[in-house]
XYZ file of N, CA, C and O in Angstrom:
256
model
N 130.885 83.415 83.444
C 129.516 83.336 82.992
C 129.190 84.620 82.236
O 128.307 85.369 82.598
N 129.914 84.820 81.167
C 129.739 86.014 80.356
C 128.341 86.035 79.726
O 127.811 85.005 79.326
N 127.735 87.196 79.685
C 126.392 87.394 79.132
C 125.324 86.631 79.910
O 124.233 86.397 79.409
N 125.653 86.182 81.128
C 124.683 85.466 81.946
C 124.376 84.064 81.457
O 123.346 83.499 81.795
N 125.266 83.481 80.675
C 125.048 82.138 80.132
C 126.070 81.197 80.749
O 127.270 81.365 80.574
N 125.567 80.205 81.465
C 126.458 79.235 82.099
C 126.939 78.221 81.069
O 126.157 77.688 80.284
N 128.231 77.994 81.050
C 128.811 76.949 80.208
C 129.587 76.009 81.111
O 130.031 76.404 82.191
N 129.729 74.778 80.690
C 130.468 73.798 81.483
C 131.289 72.917 80.552
O 131.054 72.865 79.352
N 132.218 72.229 81.149
C 132.970 71.193 80.446
C 132.500 69.877 81.032
O 132.763 69.584 82.198
N 131.769 69.106 80.246
C 131.208 67.858 80.763
C 132.272 66.798 81.001
O 132.183 66.018 81.930
N 133.256 66.743 80.151
C 134.297 65.734 80.277
C 135.657 66.421 80.269
O 136.239 66.624 79.209
N 136.180 66.782 81.451
C 137.469 67.475 81.494
C 138.630 66.624 80.991
O 139.671 67.141 80.614
N 138.440 65.314 80.946
C 139.450 64.402 80.405
C 138.813 63.713 79.202
O 137.703 63.186 79.303
N 139.479 63.719 78.052
C 138.896 63.047 76.883
C 138.545 61.593 77.224
O 139.279 60.937 77.973
N 137.452 61.087 76.695
C 137.018 59.735 77.059
C 138.101 58.671 76.924
O 138.249 57.819 77.805
N 138.895 58.706 75.864
C 139.906 57.660 75.677
C 141.062 57.776 76.676
O 141.877 56.865 76.774
N 141.121 58.865 77.431
C 142.160 59.049 78.449
C 141.631 58.749 79.862
O 142.373 58.827 80.824
N 140.366 58.413 79.986
C 139.779 58.129 81.288
C 140.154 56.718 81.734
O 140.399 55.827 80.922
N 140.163 56.542 83.044
C 140.602 55.257 83.594
C 139.732 54.093 83.128
O 140.215 52.966 83.026
N 138.472 54.331 82.811
C 137.594 53.253 82.343
C 138.085 52.662 81.018
O 137.756 51.530 80.681
N 138.877 53.441 80.287
C 139.378 52.985 78.987
C 140.882 52.748 79.022
O 141.557 52.812 77.995
N 141.378 52.448 80.177
C 142.811 52.217 80.373
C 143.357 51.157 79.419
O 144.506 51.212 78.994
N 142.526 50.177 79.065
C 142.977 49.091 78.189
C 143.352 49.569 76.789
O 143.976 48.849 76.026
N 142.990 50.802 76.449
C 143.385 51.347 75.149
C 144.867 51.704 75.115
O 145.404 52.045 74.066
N 145.502 51.640 76.254
C 146.947 51.844 76.317
C 147.392 53.273 76.091
O 148.481 53.502 75.594
N 146.565 54.243 76.458
C 146.959 55.640 76.335
C 147.161 56.085 74.896
O 148.052 56.880 74.598
N 146.366 55.556 73.996
C 146.477 55.916 72.578
C 146.386 57.418 72.378
O 145.743 58.127 73.130
N 147.020 57.870 71.333
C 146.909 59.260 70.928
C 145.841 59.341 69.839
O 145.940 58.666 68.810
N 144.808 60.123 70.101
C 143.744 60.336 69.123
C 143.658 61.843 68.886
O 142.873 62.541 69.510
N 144.483 62.370 67.984
C 144.607 63.814 67.796
C 143.292 64.526 67.475
O 143.029 65.602 68.005
N 142.462 63.947 66.622
C 141.207 64.607 66.273
C 140.279 64.657 67.489
O 139.687 65.699 67.787
N 140.167 63.559 68.205
C 139.349 63.513 69.417
C 139.849 64.534 70.429
O 139.066 65.242 71.056
N 141.156 64.624 70.606
C 141.727 65.558 71.572
C 141.506 67.005 71.141
O 141.230 67.873 71.981
N 141.578 67.281 69.845
C 141.328 68.642 69.356
C 139.868 69.027 69.582
O 139.577 70.129 70.059
N 138.955 68.122 69.250
C 137.535 68.389 69.481
C 137.285 68.616 70.965
O 136.549 69.524 71.351
N 137.912 67.820 71.792
C 137.740 67.938 73.237
C 138.170 69.307 73.744
O 137.517 69.909 74.589
N 139.251 69.845 73.217
C 139.743 71.163 73.648
C 138.824 72.292 73.212
O 138.792 73.354 73.820
N 138.077 72.076 72.129
C 137.269 73.143 71.545
C 135.778 73.036 71.860
O 135.017 73.937 71.542
N 135.356 71.957 72.477
C 133.940 71.709 72.728
C 133.403 72.644 73.803
O 134.076 72.933 74.790
N 132.195 73.105 73.590
C 131.526 73.984 74.536
C 130.137 73.425 74.800
O 129.421 73.076 73.858
N 129.767 73.324 76.052
C 128.424 72.870 76.401
C 127.589 74.073 76.807
O 127.947 74.808 77.719
N 126.501 74.253 76.105
C 125.582 75.351 76.381
C 124.377 74.825 77.151
O 124.078 73.634 77.111
N 123.661 75.723 77.828
C 122.500 75.275 78.589
C 121.409 74.703 77.681
O 121.132 75.242 76.610
N 120.860 73.594 78.120
C 119.730 72.987 77.423
C 118.837 72.373 78.489
O 119.310 71.649 79.365
N 117.589 72.740 78.446
C 116.672 72.264 79.470
C 115.242 72.525 79.027
O 114.963 73.552 78.404
N 114.348 71.641 79.368
C 112.945 71.886 79.018
C 112.336 73.041 79.810
O 111.276 73.531 79.454
N 113.026 73.497 80.852
C 112.490 74.605 81.647
C 113.010 75.966 81.200
O 112.609 76.984 81.741
N 113.888 76.001 80.194
C 114.345 77.282 79.658
C 113.175 77.959 78.945
O 112.466 77.328 78.154
N 113.008 79.222 79.214
C 111.942 79.963 78.533
C 112.374 80.266 77.097
O 113.565 80.213 76.765
N 111.412 80.593 76.253
C 111.733 80.983 74.884
C 112.671 82.185 74.878
O 113.568 82.293 74.040
N 112.489 83.071 75.836
C 113.345 84.249 75.951
C 114.783 83.850 76.277
O 115.731 84.397 75.708
N 114.955 82.883 77.202
C 116.294 82.410 77.556
C 116.974 81.744 76.361
O 118.154 81.962 76.094
N 116.222 80.918 75.652
C 116.770 80.252 74.468
C 117.181 81.301 73.433
O 118.264 81.224 72.860
N 116.335 82.291 73.235
C 116.659 83.358 72.296
C 117.918 84.103 72.680
O 118.733 84.451 71.823
N 118.098 84.326 73.978
C 119.297 85.012 74.468
C 120.554 84.191 74.172
O 121.576 84.729 73.730
N 120.489 82.887 74.402
C 121.636 82.015 74.128
C 121.949 82.026 72.635
O 123.100 82.217 72.234
N 120.928 81.851 71.807
C 121.129 81.828 70.351
C 121.700 83.152 69.863
O 122.660 83.188 69.086
N 121.139 84.236 70.329
C 121.614 85.562 69.924
C 123.071 85.771 70.333
O 123.878 86.290 69.555
N 123.428 85.356 71.529
C 124.803 85.523 72.017
C 125.782 84.697 71.210
O 126.884 85.152 70.887
N 125.402 83.466 70.870
C 126.276 82.618 70.065
C 126.449 83.224 68.672
O 127.560 83.283 68.137
N 125.360 83.694 68.081
C 125.440 84.316 66.747
C 126.343 85.553 66.768
O 127.129 85.758 65.844
N 126.239 86.360 67.805
C 127.092 87.562 67.912
C 128.558 87.178 68.047
O 129.443 87.855 67.543
N 128.832 86.066 68.743
C 130.207 85.614 68.935
C 130.841 85.259 67.591
O 131.992 85.583 67.336
N 130.083 84.605 66.752
C 130.609 84.162 65.456
C 130.352 85.200 64.396
O 130.834 85.223 63.352
């Protein structure tokens, strides 16, 4: 939780690899898998203060 910002991985297994989609036969979807490896979920909530939102935005901008 660097910089006090919680991040999570919402889907640790790409959707097409989940058991609900077993009928897809384990297809290889390289673009989907690449996006899945690089995706980051940032905090979003109606209860975040303007200051908290500013902190997240500032931290992301500094990273890039």
